Amino acid sequence: MAETIAATAAANFIDGEFAPSSSGRTYQRVNPWRPSEPVGEFPSSTAEDVSAAVAAAERAFPDWARLSAAKRCAYLAGAADAIEGRVEEIARDMTREMGKPIRESRMEAARAAAIFRYFSGEGWRALGQVYEQSGTGAAVYTRRRSLGVVGLITPWNFPAAIPTWKAAPALAYGNAVVLKLATDAPLTGLHLARAFQETGLPHGVLNVVIGSGAEVGKALVVGPRVRAISFTGSVPVGHGVREQATRAGKRVQLELGGHNPLIVCGDADPQRAVEAAYAGAFWSAGQKCTATRRIYVHEALYDRFRQLFAERIASGHVGDPADPETEVGPIVNERQLEEVLAGVQRGRSEGGTLVVGGERADPEAYLIAPTVFEDVSDEAFLSCEEVFGPVTSLYRFQTLDEAIDRANAVRFGLSASIFTGSLEAAERFVDGIEVGIVHVNSQTAGADVHVPFGGSKASGYGPHEQGRAAIEFYTEEVTVYRDV
Ligand code: UN1
């Protein structure tokens, strides 16, 4: 059944039915590993489609919000079961449509099931606190309630995990959802709609619209009946979303880019740090906002680290993302490929030296070899701006304070990591590094499902996502003075 959903232009999910765009417009998505191979035809949706989805969500909302949390959460548990039962199928679709190596696609599909599972329990928790009124001693209590229709705008790079980690809490807390899937990876997200359809979710509670940011995203952001927007994507688009949504009086949550540092102290186990650097910089071809963009190595360890890192890259598996051995697959599309290659070019023209990589690695596939620079100045483009591909730079440092200062000298603040055996160094790093997610002796990417995820500085805005933090964004707090 998924194949028929996937292969048709009737892939929006509105009011419980799969349907084409009312405009009849479609686009074709191709496999980034073999761009001559189409993945499928999908709807190029319009503001009118968004309007139909929002209307369906508005109709569904009151009954959904009135349902007990336990009953709502049963649908999430059902979706977790459905997704768990077809991790392999979802992973294969993900790999085919956006090029993520199948090893990682499997982990991500399983993560989506875990997120639904987690929120199927989380939604049962307390929604408020009871106090006594200061004058009379009568009860005054707080109660969190759902917002209404929420708009979720999701990217192509985590096409299972991100739609899930937004939709799961939105639904658990009683909101109705309009989910925009990215045009570069619609197939994966459609499995969520399919899973909920199978659980018998009431029509209109979850709606899925596929289309561009300019049409579908904008219609959600400015549409007056949408109470809140949760957006994951780039900094410039995110800031535009914030401006427009705020002007329209909406609640906004942004998860934006990163420029994540990894600090390797002189006492670190170099091989372990190299593994983390490799995974952080190159898995998913560096197309994660949590990818490792800068690696600061203590001067005593620099030459050894550089050599081991180059050896690890030489023995790494780069190529067909459908091969379970592959660690680094293609870039999502041709435009992104060109942008990454332009970033590499700029790195060279600003004085960076290539340690390895730097070129396209396949005549047909959008594949770029893992790329490492050194001698990049702290002010250069590569040290400050996100190049969304398998590109990272090495820097030498002398003291930990210096490394932390340099690590902080960017506008982003998403994740950061340190490799050290010293508790004191780790504590100094945790205290001084200006990011939302800190790793000690693990790579910069990754997001456990039951803890908050989100950045500081230009990397994020609004409450964090996932875990118990998610209730902040998807509910509003009411204070009730109760006298008899
Ligand atoms: C992860 O590192 O597993 O778009 C998650 C992104 C982030 C999610 C990263 N919002 O890359």
PDB file of C-alpha atoms in Angstrom, residues 16-191:
ATOM      1  CA  GLY A  16      -8.127  11.344   6.441  1.00  0.00           C
ATOM      2  CA  GLU A  17      -7.705  10.853   2.681  1.00  0.00           C
ATOM      3  CA  PHE A  18      -4.739  10.775   0.354  1.00  0.00           C
ATOM      4  CA  ALA A  19      -5.368  13.302  -2.406  1.00  0.00           C
ATOM      5  CA  PRO A  20      -3.583  15.274  -5.125  1.00  0.00           C
ATOM      6  CA  SER A  21      -3.086  19.026  -5.000  1.00  0.00           C
ATOM      7  CA  SER A  22      -6.286  20.814  -5.998  1.00  0.00           C
ATOM      8  CA  SER A  23      -4.152  22.620  -8.581  1.00  0.00           C
ATOM      9  CA  GLY A  24      -3.290  19.293 -10.225  1.00  0.00           C
ATOM     10  CA  ARG A  25       0.365  20.382 -10.225  1.00  0.00           C
ATOM     11  CA  THR A  26       3.094  17.841  -9.559  1.00  0.00           C
ATOM     12  CA  TYR A  27       6.860  17.575  -9.520  1.00  0.00           C
ATOM     13  CA  GLN A  28       9.260  14.708  -9.889  1.00  0.00           C
ATOM     14  CA  ARG A  29      11.766  13.706  -7.243  1.00  0.00           C
ATOM     15  CA  VAL A  30      14.914  11.828  -8.289  1.00  0.00           C
ATOM     16  CA  ASN A  31      17.333   9.578  -6.422  1.00  0.00           C
ATOM     17  CA  PRO A  32      20.449  11.634  -5.543  1.00  0.00           C
ATOM     18  CA  TRP A  33      22.614   8.548  -5.967  1.00  0.00           C
ATOM     19  CA  ARG A  34      21.280   7.969  -9.506  1.00  0.00           C
ATOM     20  CA  PRO A  35      19.654  11.210 -10.626  1.00  0.00           C
ATOM     21  CA  SER A  36      18.364   9.588 -13.825  1.00  0.00           C
ATOM     22  CA  GLU A  37      16.151   7.369 -11.626  1.00  0.00           C
ATOM     23  CA  PRO A  38      12.871   8.963 -10.570  1.00  0.00           C
ATOM     24  CA  VAL A  39      11.613   8.249  -7.071  1.00  0.00           C
ATOM     25  CA  GLY A  40       8.088   9.379  -7.791  1.00  0.00           C
ATOM     26  CA  GLU A  41       5.679  12.120  -8.723  1.00  0.00           C
ATOM     27  CA  PHE A  42       4.424  14.273  -5.854  1.00  0.00           C
ATOM     28  CA  PRO A  43       1.947  17.104  -5.438  1.00  0.00           C
ATOM     29  CA  SER A  44       3.236  20.667  -5.772  1.00  0.00           C
ATOM     30  CA  SER A  45       0.727  21.989  -3.311  1.00  0.00           C
ATOM     31  CA  THR A  46      -0.676  25.490  -3.059  1.00  0.00           C
ATOM     32  CA  ALA A  47      -2.166  27.858  -0.494  1.00  0.00           C
ATOM     33  CA  GLU A  48      -5.560  26.390  -1.370  1.00  0.00           C
ATOM     34  CA  ASP A  49      -4.410  22.923  -0.295  1.00  0.00           C
ATOM     35  CA  VAL A  50      -3.108  24.399   2.955  1.00  0.00           C
ATOM     36  CA  SER A  51      -6.443  26.064   3.474  1.00  0.00           C
ATOM     37  CA  ALA A  52      -8.272  22.742   3.038  1.00  0.00           C
ATOM     38  CA  ALA A  53      -5.860  21.058   5.479  1.00  0.00           C
ATOM     39  CA  VAL A  54      -6.268  23.827   8.058  1.00  0.00           C
ATOM     40  CA  ALA A  55     -10.058  23.689   7.723  1.00  0.00           C
ATOM     41  CA  ALA A  56     -10.009  19.915   8.297  1.00  0.00           C
ATOM     42  CA  ALA A  57      -7.741  20.383  11.318  1.00  0.00           C
ATOM     43  CA  GLU A  58     -10.027  23.080  12.730  1.00  0.00           C
ATOM     44  CA  ARG A  59     -13.049  20.804  12.425  1.00  0.00           C
ATOM     45  CA  ALA A  60     -11.210  17.914  14.069  1.00  0.00           C
ATOM     46  CA  PHE A  61      -9.642  19.911  16.887  1.00  0.00           C
ATOM     47  CA  PRO A  62     -12.462  20.272  19.476  1.00  0.00           C
ATOM     48  CA  ASP A  63     -13.228  16.552  19.733  1.00  0.00           C
ATOM     49  CA  TRP A  64      -9.546  15.637  19.663  1.00  0.00           C
ATOM     50  CA  ALA A  65      -8.706  18.087  22.432  1.00  0.00           C
ATOM     51  CA  ARG A  66     -11.616  16.788  24.525  1.00  0.00           C
ATOM     52  CA  LEU A  67     -10.487  13.189  24.248  1.00  0.00           C
ATOM     53  CA  SER A  68      -8.581  11.992  27.316  1.00  0.00           C
ATOM     54  CA  ALA A  69      -4.810  12.035  27.034  1.00  0.00           C
ATOM     55  CA  ALA A  70      -4.823   8.271  27.486  1.00  0.00           C
ATOM     56  CA  LYS A  71      -7.056   7.844  24.443  1.00  0.00           C
ATOM     57  CA  ARG A  72      -5.018  10.239  22.314  1.00  0.00           C
ATOM     58  CA  CYS A  73      -1.834   8.519  23.363  1.00  0.00           C
ATOM     59  CA  ALA A  74      -3.211   5.130  22.331  1.00  0.00           C
ATOM     60  CA  TYR A  75      -3.102   6.374  18.728  1.00  0.00           C
ATOM     61  CA  LEU A  76       0.556   7.298  19.195  1.00  0.00           C
ATOM     62  CA  ALA A  77       1.315   3.840  20.556  1.00  0.00           C
ATOM     63  CA  GLY A  78      -0.441   2.397  17.496  1.00  0.00           C
ATOM     64  CA  ALA A  79       1.664   4.569  15.195  1.00  0.00           C
ATOM     65  CA  ALA A  80       4.813   3.417  17.034  1.00  0.00           C
ATOM     66  CA  ASP A  81       3.825  -0.208  16.426  1.00  0.00           C
ATOM     67  CA  ALA A  82       3.080   0.427  12.749  1.00  0.00           C
ATOM     68  CA  ILE A  83       6.402   2.176  12.183  1.00  0.00           C
ATOM     69  CA  GLU A  84       8.339  -0.408  14.159  1.00  0.00           C
ATOM     70  CA  GLY A  85       6.838  -3.068  11.920  1.00  0.00           C
ATOM     71  CA  ARG A  86       8.231  -1.462   8.791  1.00  0.00           C
ATOM     72  CA  VAL A  87      11.515   0.141   9.754  1.00  0.00           C
ATOM     73  CA  GLU A  88      13.203  -1.523   6.808  1.00  0.00           C
ATOM     74  CA  GLU A  89      10.682  -0.257   4.263  1.00  0.00           C
ATOM     75  CA  ILE A  90      10.821   3.285   5.632  1.00  0.00           C
ATOM     76  CA  ALA A  91      14.627   3.197   5.702  1.00  0.00           C
ATOM     77  CA  ARG A  92      14.779   2.076   2.079  1.00  0.00           C
ATOM     78  CA  ASP A  93      12.449   4.882   0.995  1.00  0.00           C
ATOM     79  CA  MET A  94      14.522   7.408   2.952  1.00  0.00           C
ATOM     80  CA  THR A  95      17.760   6.252   1.364  1.00  0.00           C
ATOM     81  CA  ARG A  96      16.279   6.284  -2.113  1.00  0.00           C
ATOM     82  CA  GLU A  97      14.754   9.716  -1.899  1.00  0.00           C
ATOM     83  CA  MET A  98      17.403  11.702  -0.041  1.00  0.00           C
ATOM     84  CA  GLY A  99      20.559   9.558  -0.080  1.00  0.00           C
ATOM     85  CA  LYS A 100      21.085   8.900   3.626  1.00  0.00           C
ATOM     86  CA  PRO A 101      23.194   5.736   4.022  1.00  0.00           C
ATOM     87  CA  ILE A 102      20.900   2.819   4.856  1.00  0.00           C
ATOM     88  CA  ARG A 103      22.699   2.192   8.172  1.00  0.00           C
ATOM     89  CA  GLU A 104      21.634   5.598   9.374  1.00  0.00           C
ATOM     90  CA  SER A 105      18.207   5.460   7.712  1.00  0.00           C
ATOM     91  CA  ARG A 106      17.436   2.318   9.714  1.00  0.00           C
ATOM     92  CA  MET A 107      18.465   4.027  12.927  1.00  0.00           C
ATOM     93  CA  GLU A 108      16.340   7.036  12.094  1.00  0.00           C
ATOM     94  CA  ALA A 109      13.230   5.023  11.204  1.00  0.00           C
ATOM     95  CA  ALA A 110      13.606   3.147  14.497  1.00  0.00           C
ATOM     96  CA  ARG A 111      14.047   6.481  16.249  1.00  0.00           C
ATOM     97  CA  ALA A 112      10.716   7.679  14.835  1.00  0.00           C
ATOM     98  CA  ALA A 113       8.994   4.670  16.414  1.00  0.00           C
ATOM     99  CA  ALA A 114      10.777   5.375  19.716  1.00  0.00           C
ATOM    100  CA  ILE A 115       9.616   9.000  19.648  1.00  0.00           C
ATOM    101  CA  PHE A 116       5.972   7.981  19.205  1.00  0.00           C
ATOM    102  CA  ARG A 117       6.416   5.355  21.919  1.00  0.00           C
ATOM    103  CA  TYR A 118       7.912   7.912  24.298  1.00  0.00           C
ATOM    104  CA  PHE A 119       5.162  10.489  23.753  1.00  0.00           C
ATOM    105  CA  SER A 120       2.490   7.812  24.051  1.00  0.00           C
ATOM    106  CA  GLY A 121       3.522   7.765  27.709  1.00  0.00           C
ATOM    107  CA  GLU A 122       4.660  11.341  28.165  1.00  0.00           C
ATOM    108  CA  GLY A 123       1.198  12.643  27.282  1.00  0.00           C
ATOM    109  CA  TRP A 124      -0.195  11.014  30.440  1.00  0.00           C
ATOM    110  CA  ARG A 125       1.850  13.169  32.801  1.00  0.00           C
ATOM    111  CA  ALA A 126       0.576  15.936  35.067  1.00  0.00           C
ATOM    112  CA  LEU A 127      -0.657  19.034  33.249  1.00  0.00           C
ATOM    113  CA  GLY A 128      -0.433  21.445  36.150  1.00  0.00           C
ATOM    114  CA  GLN A 129       0.150  22.187  39.796  1.00  0.00           C
ATOM    115  CA  VAL A 130      -2.155  22.905  42.720  1.00  0.00           C
ATOM    116  CA  TYR A 131      -1.569  25.847  45.124  1.00  0.00           C
ATOM    117  CA  GLU A 132      -3.559  27.604  47.834  1.00  0.00           C
ATOM    118  CA  GLN A 133      -4.859  31.118  47.294  1.00  0.00           C
ATOM    119  CA  SER A 134      -3.056  33.524  49.596  1.00  0.00           C
ATOM    120  CA  GLY A 135      -6.235  35.217  50.884  1.00  0.00           C
ATOM    121  CA  THR A 136      -8.616  32.326  51.476  1.00  0.00           C
ATOM    122  CA  GLY A 137      -6.643  29.141  51.217  1.00  0.00           C
ATOM    123  CA  ALA A 138      -8.989  27.957  48.477  1.00  0.00           C
ATOM    124  CA  ALA A 139      -7.473  26.166  45.528  1.00  0.00           C
ATOM    125  CA  VAL A 140      -5.661  27.911  42.703  1.00  0.00           C
ATOM    126  CA  TYR A 141      -4.193  25.652  40.106  1.00  0.00           C
ATOM    127  CA  THR A 142      -2.458  25.712  36.758  1.00  0.00           C
ATOM    128  CA  ARG A 143      -3.527  23.684  33.789  1.00  0.00           C
ATOM    129  CA  ARG A 144      -1.851  23.272  30.426  1.00  0.00           C
ATOM    130  CA  ARG A 145      -4.197  23.084  27.483  1.00  0.00           C
ATOM    131  CA  SER A 146      -3.795  22.515  23.782  1.00  0.00           C
ATOM    132  CA  LEU A 147      -3.378  25.431  21.395  1.00  0.00           C
ATOM    133  CA  GLY A 148      -5.532  24.477  18.407  1.00  0.00           C
ATOM    134  CA  VAL A 149      -4.192  24.009  14.878  1.00  0.00           C
ATOM    135  CA  VAL A 150      -0.403  23.943  14.719  1.00  0.00           C
ATOM    136  CA  GLY A 151       1.756  24.141  11.572  1.00  0.00           C
ATOM    137  CA  LEU A 152       4.901  22.012  11.418  1.00  0.00           C
ATOM    138  CA  ILE A 153       7.477  22.857   8.758  1.00  0.00           C
ATOM    139  CA  THR A 154      10.066  20.120   8.396  1.00  0.00           C
ATOM    140  CA  PRO A 155      13.337  19.628   6.473  1.00  0.00           C
ATOM    141  CA  TRP A 156      14.585  16.846   4.214  1.00  0.00           C
ATOM    142  CA  ASN A 157      17.664  15.859   6.242  1.00  0.00           C
ATOM    143  CA  PHE A 158      15.824  13.984   9.008  1.00  0.00           C
ATOM    144  CA  PRO A 159      12.638  13.158   7.130  1.00  0.00           C
ATOM    145  CA  ALA A 160      11.411  10.622   9.723  1.00  0.00           C
ATOM    146  CA  ALA A 161      12.754  11.938  13.027  1.00  0.00           C
ATOM    147  CA  ILE A 162      11.914  15.631  12.742  1.00  0.00           C
ATOM    148  CA  PRO A 163       8.296  15.342  11.501  1.00  0.00           C
ATOM    149  CA  THR A 164       7.831  12.765  14.270  1.00  0.00           C
ATOM    150  CA  TRP A 165       9.376  14.775  17.062  1.00  0.00           C
ATOM    151  CA  LYS A 166       7.129  17.701  16.197  1.00  0.00           C
ATOM    152  CA  ALA A 167       3.926  15.766  15.453  1.00  0.00           C
ATOM    153  CA  ALA A 168       4.120  13.393  18.437  1.00  0.00           C
ATOM    154  CA  PRO A 169       3.963  16.017  21.210  1.00  0.00           C
ATOM    155  CA  ALA A 170       1.603  18.217  19.177  1.00  0.00           C
ATOM    156  CA  LEU A 171      -0.892  15.342  19.014  1.00  0.00           C
ATOM    157  CA  ALA A 172      -0.285  13.975  22.510  1.00  0.00           C
ATOM    158  CA  TYR A 173      -1.166  17.364  24.007  1.00  0.00           C
ATOM    159  CA  GLY A 174      -4.367  17.639  21.977  1.00  0.00           C
ATOM    160  CA  ASN A 175      -3.512  19.862  19.023  1.00  0.00           C
ATOM    161  CA  ALA A 176      -4.574  19.263  15.424  1.00  0.00           C
ATOM    162  CA  VAL A 177      -1.691  19.249  12.971  1.00  0.00           C
ATOM    163  CA  VAL A 178      -0.864  20.441   9.483  1.00  0.00           C
ATOM    164  CA  LEU A 179       2.538  19.015   8.619  1.00  0.00           C
ATOM    165  CA  LYS A 180       4.527  20.341   5.673  1.00  0.00           C
ATOM    166  CA  LEU A 181       6.983  17.809   4.301  1.00  0.00           C
ATOM    167  CA  ALA A 182      10.054  18.943   2.374  1.00  0.00           C
ATOM    168  CA  THR A 183       9.855  18.471  -1.388  1.00  0.00           C
ATOM    169  CA  ASP A 184      13.236  16.671  -1.377  1.00  0.00           C
ATOM    170  CA  ALA A 185      12.023  13.899   0.950  1.00  0.00           C
ATOM    171  CA  PRO A 186       8.223  13.482   1.020  1.00  0.00           C
ATOM    172  CA  LEU A 187       8.073   9.708   0.854  1.00  0.00           C
ATOM    173  CA  THR A 188       9.475   9.056   4.318  1.00  0.00           C
ATOM    174  CA  GLY A 189       7.081  11.447   6.058  1.00  0.00           C
ATOM    175  CA  LEU A 190       4.112   9.894   4.301  1.00  0.00           C
ATOM    176  CA  HIS A 191       4.738   6.749   6.302  1.00  0.00           C
TER     177      HIS A 191
END
